[in-house]
Short mmCIF file of C-alpha atoms in Angstrom, two decimals:
data_model
loop_
_atom_site.label_atom_id
_atom_site.label_comp_id
_atom_site.label_asym_id
_atom_site.label_seq_id
_atom_site.Cartn_x
_atom_site.Cartn_y
_atom_site.Cartn_z
CA MET J 64 38.80 56.22 43.52
CA SER J 65 36.59 56.59 40.57
CA ASN J 66 33.15 54.99 40.22
CA GLU J 67 33.77 54.44 36.55
CA MET J 68 34.80 51.05 35.20
CA SER J 69 38.10 50.68 33.49
CA GLN J 70 38.12 50.35 29.69
CA PRO J 71 39.00 46.59 29.74
CA GLN J 72 36.13 45.84 32.15
CA THR J 73 33.68 47.78 29.98
CA ASN J 74 34.83 45.92 26.85
CA ARG J 75 34.51 42.53 28.61
CA ARG J 76 31.02 43.40 29.79
CA ARG J 77 29.96 44.45 26.26
CA HIS J 78 31.49 41.27 24.83
CA THR J 79 29.64 39.14 27.41
CA MET J 80 26.34 40.91 26.65
CA ARG J 81 26.81 40.32 22.90
CA LYS J 82 27.46 36.63 23.53
CA TYR J 83 24.38 36.45 25.73
CA LYS J 84 22.18 38.12 23.09
CA LEU J 85 23.58 35.84 20.38
CA PHE J 86 22.88 32.82 22.60
CA GLN J 87 19.28 34.02 23.18
CA THR J 88 18.77 34.52 19.45
CA LEU J 89 20.12 31.05 18.64
CA ILE J 90 17.87 29.44 21.26
CA LEU J 91 14.82 31.30 19.90
CA CYS J 92 15.60 30.34 16.28
CA GLY J 93 16.24 26.73 17.27
CA GLY J 94 12.92 26.59 19.11
CA LEU J 95 11.05 28.02 16.13
CA LEU J 96 12.70 25.54 13.76
CA HIS J 97 11.73 22.69 16.10
CA ILE J 98 8.11 23.85 16.18
CA ILE J 99 8.00 24.10 12.39
CA ALA J 100 9.69 20.75 11.82
CA CYS J 101 7.63 18.87 14.40
CA GLY J 102 4.36 20.67 13.87
CA ASP J 103 1.15 18.69 13.67
CA SER J 104 0.14 19.98 10.26
CA LEU J 105 -2.91 18.77 8.38
CA GLU J 106 -0.66 17.90 5.45
CA ARG J 107 1.37 15.59 7.70
CA HIS J 108 -1.78 13.95 9.11
CA LEU J 109 -3.15 13.22 5.63
CA GLU J 110 0.05 11.73 4.24
CA GLY J 111 -0.20 8.00 3.49
CA LYS J 112 -2.84 5.36 2.88
CA TRP J 113 -6.26 5.45 4.58
CA GLN J 114 -8.82 2.65 4.65
CA LEU J 115 -12.47 3.65 4.67
CA LYS J 116 -14.17 1.88 7.58
CA THR J 117 -17.68 3.34 7.75
CA VAL J 118 -20.03 5.64 5.87
CA GLU J 119 -22.85 7.25 7.85
CA GLN J 120 -25.92 8.85 6.31
CA ASN J 121 -29.21 9.76 8.02
CA GLY J 122 -28.29 7.74 11.11
CA HIS J 123 -27.53 4.59 9.11
CA ILE J 124 -23.93 3.31 9.37
CA GLU J 125 -22.53 1.12 6.61
CA THR J 126 -19.31 -0.83 7.19
CA VAL J 127 -16.84 -0.65 4.31
CA ASP J 128 -13.64 -2.61 3.77
CA THR J 129 -12.97 -2.18 0.06
CA VAL J 130 -12.00 1.50 -0.32
CA TRP J 131 -8.69 3.31 0.29
CA TYR J 132 -7.64 6.92 -0.18
CA ASN J 133 -3.93 7.58 -0.64
CA PHE J 134 -2.41 11.04 -0.18
CA GLN J 135 1.09 12.14 -1.07
CA THR J 136 1.98 15.81 -1.44
CA SER J 137 -0.66 17.22 -3.84
CA LEU J 138 -1.48 13.81 -5.31
CA PHE J 139 -4.47 11.63 -4.53
CA GLU J 140 -5.34 8.01 -5.33
CA TYR J 141 -8.76 6.44 -4.95
CA GLN J 142 -8.41 2.66 -4.71
CA VAL J 143 -11.34 0.26 -4.62
CA TYR J 144 -11.37 -3.52 -4.39
CA VAL J 145 -14.03 -5.07 -6.63
CA PRO J 146 -14.90 -8.52 -5.20
CA ALA J 147 -16.88 -9.58 -8.29
CA ILE J 148 -13.69 -9.59 -10.35
CA ASP J 149 -11.29 -10.10 -7.44
CA SER J 150 -9.26 -7.08 -8.50
CA PHE J 151 -8.41 -3.52 -7.56
CA ARG J 152 -9.31 -0.44 -9.58
CA ASN J 153 -7.44 2.80 -9.09
CA MET J 154 -8.05 6.36 -10.15
CA TYR J 155 -5.55 9.15 -9.62
CA GLY J 156 -5.95 12.84 -9.15
CA TYR J 157 -5.11 15.85 -7.04
CA LYS J 158 -5.81 17.02 -3.53
CA THR J 159 -6.05 20.61 -2.42
CA ILE J 160 -6.28 21.67 1.19
CA ALA J 161 -8.51 24.71 0.84
CA ASP J 162 -8.14 25.55 4.55
CA GLU J 163 -7.80 23.64 7.81
CA GLN J 164 -11.39 22.40 7.47
CA HIS J 165 -11.86 21.71 3.75
CA LEU J 166 -10.28 19.19 1.43
CA GLU J 167 -10.86 19.19 -2.32
CA LEU J 168 -10.25 15.96 -4.24
CA GLU J 169 -10.31 15.74 -8.01
CA LEU J 170 -9.99 12.59 -10.10
CA VAL J 171 -8.30 12.80 -13.49
CA SER J 172 -8.30 10.16 -16.19
CA TYR J 173 -5.02 8.41 -16.99
CA PHE J 174 -5.57 4.66 -17.30
CA ILE J 175 -9.31 4.21 -16.82
CA THR J 176 -11.97 6.67 -17.86
CA ILE J 177 -13.73 8.60 -15.14
CA LYS J 178 -17.14 7.50 -16.45
CA ASP J 179 -16.07 3.87 -15.96
CA PHE J 180 -14.63 4.49 -12.50
CA LEU J 181 -17.34 6.64 -10.87
CA PRO J 182 -19.93 3.79 -10.74
CA LEU J 183 -17.49 1.93 -8.45
CA THR J 184 -17.75 4.84 -5.97
CA ASP J 185 -20.46 6.96 -4.39
CA TRP J 186 -19.12 10.05 -6.16
CA SER J 187 -21.38 11.66 -8.76
CA THR J 188 -18.69 13.91 -10.27
CA PRO J 189 -14.89 13.72 -10.53
CA LYS J 190 -14.42 16.64 -8.13
CA ARG J 191 -15.55 16.64 -4.52
CA THR J 192 -15.14 18.94 -1.53
CA PHE J 193 -15.03 17.41 1.94
CA GLN J 194 -15.40 19.00 5.35
CA ILE J 195 -12.58 17.72 7.61
CA GLU J 196 -14.29 16.65 10.84
CA GLU J 197 -11.27 14.96 12.44
CA SER J 198 -7.66 14.49 11.42
CA THR J 199 -5.10 12.71 13.59
CA GLY J 200 -2.20 10.47 12.76
CA SER J 201 -4.48 7.42 12.86
CA ARG J 202 -8.04 8.65 12.16
CA LEU J 203 -9.58 10.76 9.45
CA THR J 204 -13.24 11.75 9.33
CA LEU J 205 -14.59 13.57 6.29
CA SER J 206 -18.11 14.67 5.42
CA SER J 207 -19.65 15.61 2.11
CA GLU J 208 -23.08 15.62 0.52
CA GLY J 209 -24.83 14.46 3.70
CA LYS J 210 -22.45 11.55 4.35
CA THR J 211 -19.73 11.09 6.95
CA TYR J 212 -16.70 8.96 6.04
CA MET J 213 -14.50 7.48 8.78
CA PHE J 214 -11.02 6.29 7.75
CA GLU J 215 -8.22 4.62 9.66
CA LYS J 216 -4.56 4.79 8.73
CA TYR J 217 -3.67 1.63 6.83
#
């Protein structure tokens, strides 16, 4: 008797190995797609409407309930409720995620001039860079110019 396998056995073994390698490849690709699709990206965390709850500066914490930031793709909306006129004012612009720790927001003038809107905010210019201190699905903490802003998902 020969120690060699017959030709049909060799072909079956090769065919089985190919199926096994294809199965491994499909499992690996599926796993990678799942990780990408379900990843906890900063972009995903920022998406939506955020209500500003507190602003902290030099140990002093101020409660806020009249400011919202809205993020969708590269767009940004700054919304403020003005109690004196019982109305909302909105300014739109762009957001850029510089890296996982920095967020750039820029207001652009469409319906209201920037010079009329900025006094309703604590911004001194239409462009601002924030350090991202915390970003989860329900909390967002940003800091800029010596102030820390704590938002909750609205």
